[in-house]
mmCIF file of C-alpha atoms and ligand atoms in Angstrom:
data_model
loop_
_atom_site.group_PDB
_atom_site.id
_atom_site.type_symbol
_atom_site.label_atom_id
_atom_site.label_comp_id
_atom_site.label_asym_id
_atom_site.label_seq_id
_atom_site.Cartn_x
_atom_site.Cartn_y
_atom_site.Cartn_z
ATOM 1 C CA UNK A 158 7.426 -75.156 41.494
ATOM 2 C CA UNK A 159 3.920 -76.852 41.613
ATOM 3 C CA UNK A 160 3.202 -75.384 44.593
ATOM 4 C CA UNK A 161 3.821 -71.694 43.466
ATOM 5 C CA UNK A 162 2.107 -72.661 40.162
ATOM 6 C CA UNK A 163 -1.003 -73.563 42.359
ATOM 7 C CA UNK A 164 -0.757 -70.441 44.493
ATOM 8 C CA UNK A 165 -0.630 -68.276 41.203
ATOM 9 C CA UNK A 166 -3.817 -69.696 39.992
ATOM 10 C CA UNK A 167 -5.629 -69.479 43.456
ATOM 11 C CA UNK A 168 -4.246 -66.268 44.438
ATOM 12 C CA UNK A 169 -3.823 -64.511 41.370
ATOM 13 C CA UNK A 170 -0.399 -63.281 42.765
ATOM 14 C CA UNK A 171 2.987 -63.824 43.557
ATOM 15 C CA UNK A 172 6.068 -61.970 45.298
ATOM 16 C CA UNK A 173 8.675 -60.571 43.354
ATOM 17 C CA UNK A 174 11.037 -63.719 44.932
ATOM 18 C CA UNK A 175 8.430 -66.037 43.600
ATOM 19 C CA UNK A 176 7.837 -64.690 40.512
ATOM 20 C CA UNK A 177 12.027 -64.673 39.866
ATOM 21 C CA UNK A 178 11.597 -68.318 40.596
ATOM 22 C CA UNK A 179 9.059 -68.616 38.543
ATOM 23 C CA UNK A 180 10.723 -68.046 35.568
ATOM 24 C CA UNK A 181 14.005 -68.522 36.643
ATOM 25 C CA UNK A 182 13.740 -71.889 36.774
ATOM 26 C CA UNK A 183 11.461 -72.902 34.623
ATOM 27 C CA UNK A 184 11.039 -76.238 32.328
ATOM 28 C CA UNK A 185 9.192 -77.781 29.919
ATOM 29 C CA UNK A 186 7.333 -79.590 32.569
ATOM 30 C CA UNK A 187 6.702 -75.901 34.537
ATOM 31 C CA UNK A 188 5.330 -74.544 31.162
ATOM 32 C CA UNK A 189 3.159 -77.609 30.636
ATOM 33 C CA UNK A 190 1.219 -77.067 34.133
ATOM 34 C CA UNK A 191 0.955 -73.103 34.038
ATOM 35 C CA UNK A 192 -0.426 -73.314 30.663
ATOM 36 C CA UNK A 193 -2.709 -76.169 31.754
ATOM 37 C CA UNK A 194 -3.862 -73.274 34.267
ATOM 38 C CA UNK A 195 -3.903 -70.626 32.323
ATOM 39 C CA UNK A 196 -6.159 -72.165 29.601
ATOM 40 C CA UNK A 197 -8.570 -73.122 33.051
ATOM 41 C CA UNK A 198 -8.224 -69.186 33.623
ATOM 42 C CA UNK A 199 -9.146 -68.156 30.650
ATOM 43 C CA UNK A 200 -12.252 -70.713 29.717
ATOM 44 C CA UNK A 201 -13.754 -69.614 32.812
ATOM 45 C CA UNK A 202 -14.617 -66.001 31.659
ATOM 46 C CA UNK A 203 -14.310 -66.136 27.458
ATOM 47 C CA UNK A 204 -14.571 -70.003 26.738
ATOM 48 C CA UNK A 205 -12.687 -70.644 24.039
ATOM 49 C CA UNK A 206 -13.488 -67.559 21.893
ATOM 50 C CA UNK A 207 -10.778 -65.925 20.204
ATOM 51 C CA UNK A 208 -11.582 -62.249 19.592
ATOM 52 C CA UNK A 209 -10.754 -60.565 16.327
ATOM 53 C CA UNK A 210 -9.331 -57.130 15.513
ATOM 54 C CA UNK A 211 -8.580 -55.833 12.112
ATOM 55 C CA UNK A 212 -5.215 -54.064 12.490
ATOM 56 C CA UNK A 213 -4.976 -50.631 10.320
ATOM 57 C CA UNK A 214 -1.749 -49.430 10.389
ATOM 58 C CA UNK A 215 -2.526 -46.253 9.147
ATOM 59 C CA UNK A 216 1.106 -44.202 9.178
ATOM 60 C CA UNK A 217 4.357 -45.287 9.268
ATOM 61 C CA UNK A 218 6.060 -41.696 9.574
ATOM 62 C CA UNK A 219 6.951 -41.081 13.259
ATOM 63 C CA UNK A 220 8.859 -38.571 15.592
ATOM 64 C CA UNK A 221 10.242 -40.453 17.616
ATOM 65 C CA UNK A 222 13.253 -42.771 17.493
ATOM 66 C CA UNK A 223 13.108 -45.536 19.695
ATOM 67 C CA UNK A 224 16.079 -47.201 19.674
ATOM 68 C CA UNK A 225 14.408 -50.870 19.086
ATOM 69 C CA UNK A 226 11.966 -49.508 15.978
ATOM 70 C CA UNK A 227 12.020 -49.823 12.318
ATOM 71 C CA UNK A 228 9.665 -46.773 11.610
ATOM 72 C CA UNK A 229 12.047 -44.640 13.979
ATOM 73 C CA UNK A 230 12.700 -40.970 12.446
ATOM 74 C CA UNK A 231 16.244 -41.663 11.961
ATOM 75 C CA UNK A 232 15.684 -45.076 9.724
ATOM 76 C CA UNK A 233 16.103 -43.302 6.156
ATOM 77 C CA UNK A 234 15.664 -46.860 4.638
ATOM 78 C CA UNK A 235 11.797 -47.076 4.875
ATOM 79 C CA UNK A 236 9.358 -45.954 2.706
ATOM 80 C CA UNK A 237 6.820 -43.624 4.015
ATOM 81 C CA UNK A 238 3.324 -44.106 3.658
ATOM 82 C CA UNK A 239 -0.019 -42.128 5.170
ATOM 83 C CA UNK A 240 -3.668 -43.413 4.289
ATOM 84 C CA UNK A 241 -6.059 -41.458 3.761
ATOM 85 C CA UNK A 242 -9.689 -40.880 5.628
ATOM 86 C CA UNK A 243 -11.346 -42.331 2.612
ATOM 87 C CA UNK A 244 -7.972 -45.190 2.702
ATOM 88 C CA UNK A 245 -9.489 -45.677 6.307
ATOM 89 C CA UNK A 246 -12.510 -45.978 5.826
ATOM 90 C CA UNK A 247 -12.414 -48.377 3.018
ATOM 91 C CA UNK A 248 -10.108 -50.913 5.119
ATOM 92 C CA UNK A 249 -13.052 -50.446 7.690
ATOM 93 C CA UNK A 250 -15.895 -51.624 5.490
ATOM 94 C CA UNK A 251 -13.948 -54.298 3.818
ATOM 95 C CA UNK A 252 -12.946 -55.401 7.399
ATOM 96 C CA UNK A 253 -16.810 -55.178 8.423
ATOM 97 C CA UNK A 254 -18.080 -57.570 5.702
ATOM 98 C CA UNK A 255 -15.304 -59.824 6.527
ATOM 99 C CA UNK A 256 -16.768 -60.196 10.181
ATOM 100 C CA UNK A 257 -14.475 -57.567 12.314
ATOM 101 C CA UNK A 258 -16.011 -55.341 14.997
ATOM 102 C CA UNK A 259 -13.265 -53.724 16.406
ATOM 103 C CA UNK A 260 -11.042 -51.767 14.343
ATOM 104 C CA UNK A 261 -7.747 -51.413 15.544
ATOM 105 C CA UNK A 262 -5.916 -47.973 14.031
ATOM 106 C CA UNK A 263 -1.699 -48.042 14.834
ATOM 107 C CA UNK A 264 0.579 -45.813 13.946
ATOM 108 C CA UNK A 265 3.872 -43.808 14.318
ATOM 109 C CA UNK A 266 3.653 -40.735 16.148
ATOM 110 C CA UNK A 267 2.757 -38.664 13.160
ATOM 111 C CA UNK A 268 2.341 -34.925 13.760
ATOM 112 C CA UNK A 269 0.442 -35.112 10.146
ATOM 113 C CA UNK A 270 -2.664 -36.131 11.815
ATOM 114 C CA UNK A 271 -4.180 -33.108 13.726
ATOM 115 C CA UNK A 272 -5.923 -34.478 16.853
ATOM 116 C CA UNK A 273 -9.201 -32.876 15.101
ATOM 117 C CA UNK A 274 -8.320 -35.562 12.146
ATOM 118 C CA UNK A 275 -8.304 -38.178 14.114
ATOM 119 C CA UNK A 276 -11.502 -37.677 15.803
ATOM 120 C CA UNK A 277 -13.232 -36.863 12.213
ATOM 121 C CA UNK A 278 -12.239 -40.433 11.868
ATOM 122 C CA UNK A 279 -13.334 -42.160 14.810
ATOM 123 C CA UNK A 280 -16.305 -40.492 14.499
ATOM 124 C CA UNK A 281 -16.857 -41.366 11.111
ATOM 125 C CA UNK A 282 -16.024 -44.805 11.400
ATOM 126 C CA UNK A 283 -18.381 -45.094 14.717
ATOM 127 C CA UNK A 284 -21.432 -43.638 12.754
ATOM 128 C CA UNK A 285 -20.662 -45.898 9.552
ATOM 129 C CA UNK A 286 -20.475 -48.980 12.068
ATOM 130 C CA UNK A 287 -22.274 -48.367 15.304
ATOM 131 C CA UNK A 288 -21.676 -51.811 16.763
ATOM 132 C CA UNK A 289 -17.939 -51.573 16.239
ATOM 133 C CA UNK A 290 -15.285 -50.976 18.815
ATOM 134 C CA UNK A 291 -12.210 -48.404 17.523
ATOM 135 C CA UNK A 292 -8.857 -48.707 19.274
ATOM 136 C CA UNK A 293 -6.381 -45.808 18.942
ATOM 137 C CA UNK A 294 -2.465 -47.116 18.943
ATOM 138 C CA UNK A 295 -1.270 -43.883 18.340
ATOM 139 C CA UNK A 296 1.456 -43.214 21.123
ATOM 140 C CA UNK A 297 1.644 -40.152 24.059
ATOM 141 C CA UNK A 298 -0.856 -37.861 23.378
ATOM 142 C CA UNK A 299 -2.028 -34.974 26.510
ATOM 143 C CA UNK A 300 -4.759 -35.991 28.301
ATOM 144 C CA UNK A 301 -6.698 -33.195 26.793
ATOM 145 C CA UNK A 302 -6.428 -35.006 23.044
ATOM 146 C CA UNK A 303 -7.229 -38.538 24.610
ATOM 147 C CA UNK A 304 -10.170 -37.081 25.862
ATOM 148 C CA UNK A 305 -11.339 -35.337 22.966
ATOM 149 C CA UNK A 306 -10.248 -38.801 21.145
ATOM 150 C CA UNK A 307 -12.930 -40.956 23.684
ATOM 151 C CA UNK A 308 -15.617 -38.215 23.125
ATOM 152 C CA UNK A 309 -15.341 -39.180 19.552
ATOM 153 C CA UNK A 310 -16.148 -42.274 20.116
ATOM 154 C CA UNK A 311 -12.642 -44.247 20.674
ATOM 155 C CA UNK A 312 -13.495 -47.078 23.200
ATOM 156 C CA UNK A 313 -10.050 -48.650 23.764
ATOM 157 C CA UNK A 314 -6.382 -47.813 23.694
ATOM 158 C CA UNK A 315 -3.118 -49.563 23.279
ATOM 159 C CA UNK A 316 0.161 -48.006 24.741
ATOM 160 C CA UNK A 317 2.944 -50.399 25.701
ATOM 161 C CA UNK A 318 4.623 -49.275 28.638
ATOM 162 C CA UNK A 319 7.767 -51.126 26.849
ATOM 163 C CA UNK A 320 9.450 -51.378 30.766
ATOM 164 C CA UNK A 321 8.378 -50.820 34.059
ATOM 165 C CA UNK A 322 12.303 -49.779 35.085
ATOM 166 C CA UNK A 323 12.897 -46.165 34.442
ATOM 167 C CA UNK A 324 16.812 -46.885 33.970
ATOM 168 C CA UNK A 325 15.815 -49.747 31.752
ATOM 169 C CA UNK A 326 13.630 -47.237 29.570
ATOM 170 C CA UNK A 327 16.398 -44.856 29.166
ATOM 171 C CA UNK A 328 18.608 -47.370 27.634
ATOM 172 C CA UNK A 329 15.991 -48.069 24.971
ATOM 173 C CA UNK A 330 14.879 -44.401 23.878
ATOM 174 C CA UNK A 331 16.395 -41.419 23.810
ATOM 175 C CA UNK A 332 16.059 -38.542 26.559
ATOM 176 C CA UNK A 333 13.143 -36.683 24.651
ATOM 177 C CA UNK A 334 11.102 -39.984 25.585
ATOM 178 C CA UNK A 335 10.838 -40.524 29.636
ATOM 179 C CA UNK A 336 9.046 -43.380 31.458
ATOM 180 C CA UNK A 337 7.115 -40.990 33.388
ATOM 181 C CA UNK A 338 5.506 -39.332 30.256
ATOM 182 C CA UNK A 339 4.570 -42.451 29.847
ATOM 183 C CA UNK A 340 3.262 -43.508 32.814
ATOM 184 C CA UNK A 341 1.095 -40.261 32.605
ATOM 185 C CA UNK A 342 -0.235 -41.505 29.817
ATOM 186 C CA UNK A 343 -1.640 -44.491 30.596
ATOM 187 C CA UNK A 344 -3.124 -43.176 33.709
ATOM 188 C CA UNK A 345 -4.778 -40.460 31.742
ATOM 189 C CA UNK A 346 -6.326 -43.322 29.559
ATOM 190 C CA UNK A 347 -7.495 -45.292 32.283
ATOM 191 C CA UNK A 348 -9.167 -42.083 34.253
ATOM 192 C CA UNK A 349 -10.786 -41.039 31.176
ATOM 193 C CA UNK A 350 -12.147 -44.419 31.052
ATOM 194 C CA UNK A 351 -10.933 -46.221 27.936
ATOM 195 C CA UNK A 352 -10.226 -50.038 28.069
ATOM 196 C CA UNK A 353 -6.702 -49.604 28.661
ATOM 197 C CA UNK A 354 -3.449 -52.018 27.210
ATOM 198 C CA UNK A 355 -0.308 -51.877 28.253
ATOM 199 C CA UNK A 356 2.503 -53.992 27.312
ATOM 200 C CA UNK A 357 6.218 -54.736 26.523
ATOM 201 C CA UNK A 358 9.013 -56.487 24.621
ATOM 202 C CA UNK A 359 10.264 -59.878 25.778
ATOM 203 C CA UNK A 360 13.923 -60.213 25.160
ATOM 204 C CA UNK A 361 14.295 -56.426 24.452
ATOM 205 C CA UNK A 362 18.180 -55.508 25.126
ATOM 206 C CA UNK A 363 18.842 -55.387 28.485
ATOM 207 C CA UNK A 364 16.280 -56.926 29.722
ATOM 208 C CA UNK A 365 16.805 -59.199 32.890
ATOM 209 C CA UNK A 366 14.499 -61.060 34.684
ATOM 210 C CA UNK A 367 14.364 -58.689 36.929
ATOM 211 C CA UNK A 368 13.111 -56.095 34.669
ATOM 212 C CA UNK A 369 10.482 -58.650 33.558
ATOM 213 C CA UNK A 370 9.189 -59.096 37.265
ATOM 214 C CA UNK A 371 8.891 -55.285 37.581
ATOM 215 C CA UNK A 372 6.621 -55.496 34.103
ATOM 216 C CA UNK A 373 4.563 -57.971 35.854
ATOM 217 C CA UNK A 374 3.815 -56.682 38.932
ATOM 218 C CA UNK A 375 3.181 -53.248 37.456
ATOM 219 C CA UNK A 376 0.667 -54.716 34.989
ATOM 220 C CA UNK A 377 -1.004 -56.490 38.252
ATOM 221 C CA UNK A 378 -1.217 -53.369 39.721
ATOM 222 C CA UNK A 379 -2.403 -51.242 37.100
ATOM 223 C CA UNK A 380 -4.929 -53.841 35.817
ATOM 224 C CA UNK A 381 -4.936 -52.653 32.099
ATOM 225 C CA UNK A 382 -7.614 -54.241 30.339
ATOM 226 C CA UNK A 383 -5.384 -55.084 27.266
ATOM 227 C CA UNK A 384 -1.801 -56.798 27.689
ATOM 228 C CA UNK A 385 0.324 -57.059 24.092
ATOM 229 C CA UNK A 386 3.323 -58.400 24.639
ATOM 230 C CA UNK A 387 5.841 -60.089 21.536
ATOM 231 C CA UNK A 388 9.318 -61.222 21.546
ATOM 232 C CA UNK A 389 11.813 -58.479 20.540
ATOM 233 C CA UNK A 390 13.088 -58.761 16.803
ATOM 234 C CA UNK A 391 15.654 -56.771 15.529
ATOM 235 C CA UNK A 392 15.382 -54.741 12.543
ATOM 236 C CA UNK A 393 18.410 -54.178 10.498
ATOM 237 C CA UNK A 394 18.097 -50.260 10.020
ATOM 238 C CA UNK A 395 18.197 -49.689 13.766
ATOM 239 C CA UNK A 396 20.743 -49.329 16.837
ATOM 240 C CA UNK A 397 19.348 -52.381 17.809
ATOM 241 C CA UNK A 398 20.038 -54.053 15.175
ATOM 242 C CA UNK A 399 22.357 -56.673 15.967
ATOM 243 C CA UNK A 400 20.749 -57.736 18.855
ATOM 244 C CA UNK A 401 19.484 -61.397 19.420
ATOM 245 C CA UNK A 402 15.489 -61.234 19.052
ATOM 246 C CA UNK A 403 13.400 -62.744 21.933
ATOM 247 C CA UNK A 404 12.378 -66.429 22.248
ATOM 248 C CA UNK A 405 8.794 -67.694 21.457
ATOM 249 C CA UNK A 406 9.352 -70.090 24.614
ATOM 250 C CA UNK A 407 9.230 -66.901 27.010
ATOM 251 C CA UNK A 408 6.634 -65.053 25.549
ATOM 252 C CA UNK A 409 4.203 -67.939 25.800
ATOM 253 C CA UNK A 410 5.338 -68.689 29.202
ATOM 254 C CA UNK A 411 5.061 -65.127 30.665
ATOM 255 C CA UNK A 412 1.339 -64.671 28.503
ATOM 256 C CA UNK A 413 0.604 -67.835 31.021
ATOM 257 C CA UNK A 414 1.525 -65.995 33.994
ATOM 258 C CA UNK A 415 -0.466 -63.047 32.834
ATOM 259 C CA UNK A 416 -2.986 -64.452 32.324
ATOM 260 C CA UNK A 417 -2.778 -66.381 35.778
ATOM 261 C CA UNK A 418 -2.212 -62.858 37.347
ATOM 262 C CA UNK A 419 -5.290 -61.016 35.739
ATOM 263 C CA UNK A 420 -7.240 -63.923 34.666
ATOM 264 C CA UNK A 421 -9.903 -61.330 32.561
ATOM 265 C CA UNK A 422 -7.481 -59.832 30.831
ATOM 266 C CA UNK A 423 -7.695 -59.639 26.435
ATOM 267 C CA UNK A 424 -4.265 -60.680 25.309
ATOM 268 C CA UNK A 425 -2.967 -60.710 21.766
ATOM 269 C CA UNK A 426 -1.748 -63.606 20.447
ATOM 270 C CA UNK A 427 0.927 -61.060 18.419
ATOM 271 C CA UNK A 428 2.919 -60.942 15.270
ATOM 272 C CA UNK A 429 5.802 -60.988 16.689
ATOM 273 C CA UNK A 430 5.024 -64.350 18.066
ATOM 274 C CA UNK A 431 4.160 -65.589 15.052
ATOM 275 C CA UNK A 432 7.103 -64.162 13.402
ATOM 276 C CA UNK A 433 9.744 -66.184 15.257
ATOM 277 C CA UNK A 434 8.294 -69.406 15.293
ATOM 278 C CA UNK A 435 6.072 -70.825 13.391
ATOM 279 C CA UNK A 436 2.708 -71.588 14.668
ATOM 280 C CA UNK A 437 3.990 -68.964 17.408
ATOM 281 C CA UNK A 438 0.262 -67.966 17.021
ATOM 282 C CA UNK A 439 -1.117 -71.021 17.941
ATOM 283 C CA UNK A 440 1.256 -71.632 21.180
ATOM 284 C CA UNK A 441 0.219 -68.373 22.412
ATOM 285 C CA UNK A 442 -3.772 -68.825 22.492
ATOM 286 C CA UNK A 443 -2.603 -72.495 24.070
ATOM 287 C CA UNK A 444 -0.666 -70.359 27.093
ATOM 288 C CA UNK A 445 -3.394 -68.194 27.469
ATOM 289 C CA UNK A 446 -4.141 -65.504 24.525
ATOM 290 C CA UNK A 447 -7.358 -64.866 23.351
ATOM 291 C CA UNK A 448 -6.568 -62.234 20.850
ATOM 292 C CA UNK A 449 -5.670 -62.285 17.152
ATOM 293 C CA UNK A 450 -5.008 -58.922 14.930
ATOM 294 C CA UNK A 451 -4.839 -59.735 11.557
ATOM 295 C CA UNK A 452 -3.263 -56.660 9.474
ATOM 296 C CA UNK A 453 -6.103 -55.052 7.410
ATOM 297 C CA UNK A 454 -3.798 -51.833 6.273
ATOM 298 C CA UNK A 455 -4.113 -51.861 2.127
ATOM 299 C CA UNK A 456 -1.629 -54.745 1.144
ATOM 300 C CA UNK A 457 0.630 -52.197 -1.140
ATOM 301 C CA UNK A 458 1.991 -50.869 2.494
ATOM 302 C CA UNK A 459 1.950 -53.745 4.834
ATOM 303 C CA UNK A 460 5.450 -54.263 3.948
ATOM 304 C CA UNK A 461 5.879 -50.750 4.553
ATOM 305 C CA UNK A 462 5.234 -50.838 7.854
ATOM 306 C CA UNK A 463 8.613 -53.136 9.059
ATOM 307 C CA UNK A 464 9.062 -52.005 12.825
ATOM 308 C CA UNK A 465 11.058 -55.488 12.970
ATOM 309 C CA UNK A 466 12.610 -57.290 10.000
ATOM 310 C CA UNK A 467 10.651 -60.890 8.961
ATOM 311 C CA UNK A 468 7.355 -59.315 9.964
ATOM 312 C CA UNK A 469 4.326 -61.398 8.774
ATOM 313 C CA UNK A 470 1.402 -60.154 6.882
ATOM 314 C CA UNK A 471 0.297 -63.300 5.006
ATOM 315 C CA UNK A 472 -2.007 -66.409 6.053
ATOM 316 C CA UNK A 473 -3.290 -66.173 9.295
ATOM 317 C CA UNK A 474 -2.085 -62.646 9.431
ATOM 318 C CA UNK A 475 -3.839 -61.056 7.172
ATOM 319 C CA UNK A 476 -7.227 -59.937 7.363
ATOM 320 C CA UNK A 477 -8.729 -61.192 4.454
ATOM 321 C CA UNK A 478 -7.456 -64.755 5.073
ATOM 322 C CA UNK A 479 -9.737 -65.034 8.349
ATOM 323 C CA UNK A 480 -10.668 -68.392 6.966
ATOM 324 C CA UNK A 481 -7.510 -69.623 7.392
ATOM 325 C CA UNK A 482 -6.789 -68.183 10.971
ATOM 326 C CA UNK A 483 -10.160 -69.685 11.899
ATOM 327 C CA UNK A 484 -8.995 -73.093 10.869
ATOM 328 C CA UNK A 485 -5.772 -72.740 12.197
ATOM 329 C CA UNK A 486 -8.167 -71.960 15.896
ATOM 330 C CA UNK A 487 -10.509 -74.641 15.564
ATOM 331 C CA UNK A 488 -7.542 -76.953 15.070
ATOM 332 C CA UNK A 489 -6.414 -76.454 17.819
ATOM 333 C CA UNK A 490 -9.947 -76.141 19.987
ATOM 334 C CA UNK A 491 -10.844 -72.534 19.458
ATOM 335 C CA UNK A 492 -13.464 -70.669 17.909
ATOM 336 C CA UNK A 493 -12.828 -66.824 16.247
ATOM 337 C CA UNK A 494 -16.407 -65.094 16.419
ATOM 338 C CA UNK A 495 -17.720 -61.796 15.033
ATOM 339 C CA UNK A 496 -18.009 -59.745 17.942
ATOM 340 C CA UNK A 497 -16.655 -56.671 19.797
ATOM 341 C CA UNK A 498 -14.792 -58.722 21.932
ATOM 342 C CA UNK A 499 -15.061 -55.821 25.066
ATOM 343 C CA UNK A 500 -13.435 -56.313 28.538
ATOM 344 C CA UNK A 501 -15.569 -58.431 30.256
ATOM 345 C CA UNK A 502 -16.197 -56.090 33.077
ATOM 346 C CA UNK A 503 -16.510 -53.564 30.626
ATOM 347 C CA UNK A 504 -19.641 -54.667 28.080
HETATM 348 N N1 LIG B 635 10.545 -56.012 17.882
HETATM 349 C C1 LIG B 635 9.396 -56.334 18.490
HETATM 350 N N2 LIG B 635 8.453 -55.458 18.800
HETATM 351 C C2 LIG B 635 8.665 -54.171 18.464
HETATM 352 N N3 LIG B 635 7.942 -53.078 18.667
HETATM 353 C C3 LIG B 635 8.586 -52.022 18.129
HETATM 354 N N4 LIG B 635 9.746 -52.423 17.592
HETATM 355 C C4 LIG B 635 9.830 -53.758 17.802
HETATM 356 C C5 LIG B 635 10.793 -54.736 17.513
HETATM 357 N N5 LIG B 635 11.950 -54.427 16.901
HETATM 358 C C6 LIG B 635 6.706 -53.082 19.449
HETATM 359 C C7 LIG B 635 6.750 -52.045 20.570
HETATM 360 C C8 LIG B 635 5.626 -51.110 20.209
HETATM 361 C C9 LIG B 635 4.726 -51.969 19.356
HETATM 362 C C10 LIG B 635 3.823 -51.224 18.436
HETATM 363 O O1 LIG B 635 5.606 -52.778 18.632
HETATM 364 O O2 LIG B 635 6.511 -52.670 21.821
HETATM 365 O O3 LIG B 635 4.946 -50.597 21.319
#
């Protein structure tokens, strides 16, 4: 086990056998080194910055109706919300004097927004707050629409893949959604030249360890700039939900092994860590993270926006509380600073 955790630092890579190993049989002991690593990893190219995004989830309507998702189209029990430009923009300059620069803008796949929309507010935001970074999360667009979307001014973008296994995808959306739409996708992002995340679910049903080895040697090989990955959580209105949620222990031992495996990666520190266990935040910037986005979405619809049940928005979570998420970083030996927070390779 030492030995392969060595080889993963030196190398950068591992076989599919090793990486089964890996995490097949892993300990306390195994998590202590790779982390140990990881952190190594990770000083080398962003010391111990954590980067900040303010989080604007900006619609929680949505077409689709992924099995796993509380804002699926089927999921009658939500209330719907839409913000506003103006709604946007105002989450953008509060965010601003609270010391973001990148403004992250998520949302269901809402037909609402006209691609032309969205670029108004990119745009707009960019020429409000030139030395700002936008991220879309705003699911399978064509390549046409990303494009006109970077043009605009959209640096980054953030698509999970969800699963590398095509028969693993199929058992977690329905037929309209296929793995190789999404594939397309994120190779449209990268060739247009966005920073690029990809990402997926630990614990989602069906998941094996197999399926997580196939995640992890298709993020090595894509080399996404951006890798969000949170424990499962099921949400009551959905098919999924009676499913057991995810552990906290995995997650922060496969962010180690991403981070091992594309040591200049940015990786969230995400909600759903946070939401399982507490301090889940914390544990993940100590495997390897470097990421935290705090929700800045107008507080009347943060709990609006439930895509899993339990979801934080307060303390650490939410924007406006940055003091306390910088407090809860320096306790633990890292620093959140006011920056863009780009790709290394990429400022
Ligand atoms: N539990 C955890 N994560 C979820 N997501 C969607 N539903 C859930 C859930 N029930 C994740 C998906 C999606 C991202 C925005 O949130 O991976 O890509």
């Amino acid at each position: 086990m030492i030995d392969l955790i060595r080889k993963l630092f030196t190398d950068n890579s591992l076989s599919h056998e090793e990486l089964v190993h890996l995490i097949d049989n892993r300990s306390e002991e195994s998590a202590k080194l790779l982390f140990r690593y990881a952190d190594e990893a990770r000083r080398t190219y962003y010391g111990n910055s954590v980067f900040i995004r303010g989080l604007i989830e900006f619609t929680n309507y949505c077409k689709n109706d992924c099995y796993y998702c509380g804002i699926r189209r089927s999921n009658r029990n939500i209330c719907r919300y839409r913000l506003t430009k103006e709604d946007i923009l105002n989450c953008c300059k509060e965010g601003y004097d609270l010391g973001y620069r990148t403004f992250v803008l998520q949302g269901g796949e809402d037909p609402h927004y006209s691609a032309s929309f969205i670029s108004d507010i990119v745009y707009s935001i960019k020429s409000e707050h030139p030395d700002c970074a936008v991220t879309l999360s705003f699911g399978e667009h064509g390549h046409d629409v990303y494009l006109e979307w970077f043009k605009a001014g959209a640096d980054r973008y953030l698509l999970r893949h969800e699963t590398a296994d095509k028969t693993h995808y199929s058992l977690l959306h329905p037929d309209k959604m296929t793995f190789d739409n999404r594939m397309r996708c994120l190779h449209s992002l990268k060739e247009i030249g966005y920073q690029t995340g990809c990402g997926f679910m630990v614990g989602s049903p069906f998941q094996t360890t197999q399926h997580i080895v196939k995640d992890l040697l298709f993020i090595k090989d894509f080399k996404p700039e951006m890798v969000g990955i949170g424990p499962f959580i099921p949400q009551k209105d959905t098919p999924f939900g009676n499913r057991t949620a995810g552990t906290a222990e995995l997650t922060v031992y496969l962010i180690a092994i991403i981070r091992l495996l594309l040591p200049t990666a940015l990786i969230p520190s995400t909600t759903a860590l946070g939401s399982v266990q507490k301090n889940g935040r914390e544990l993940g910037i100590l495997a390897g993270a470097n990421v935290c986005m705090p929700n800045l979405s107008p507080s009347h619809v943060r709990a609006d926006y439930a895509i899993y049940d339990n979801k934080l928005s307060v303390g650490g979570e939410s924007a406006q509380n940055l003091k306390a998420l910088s407090e809860q970083m320096k306790n633990i030996g890292f620093e959140t600073v006011i920056d863009r927070g780009d790709h290394i390779e990429r400022k």
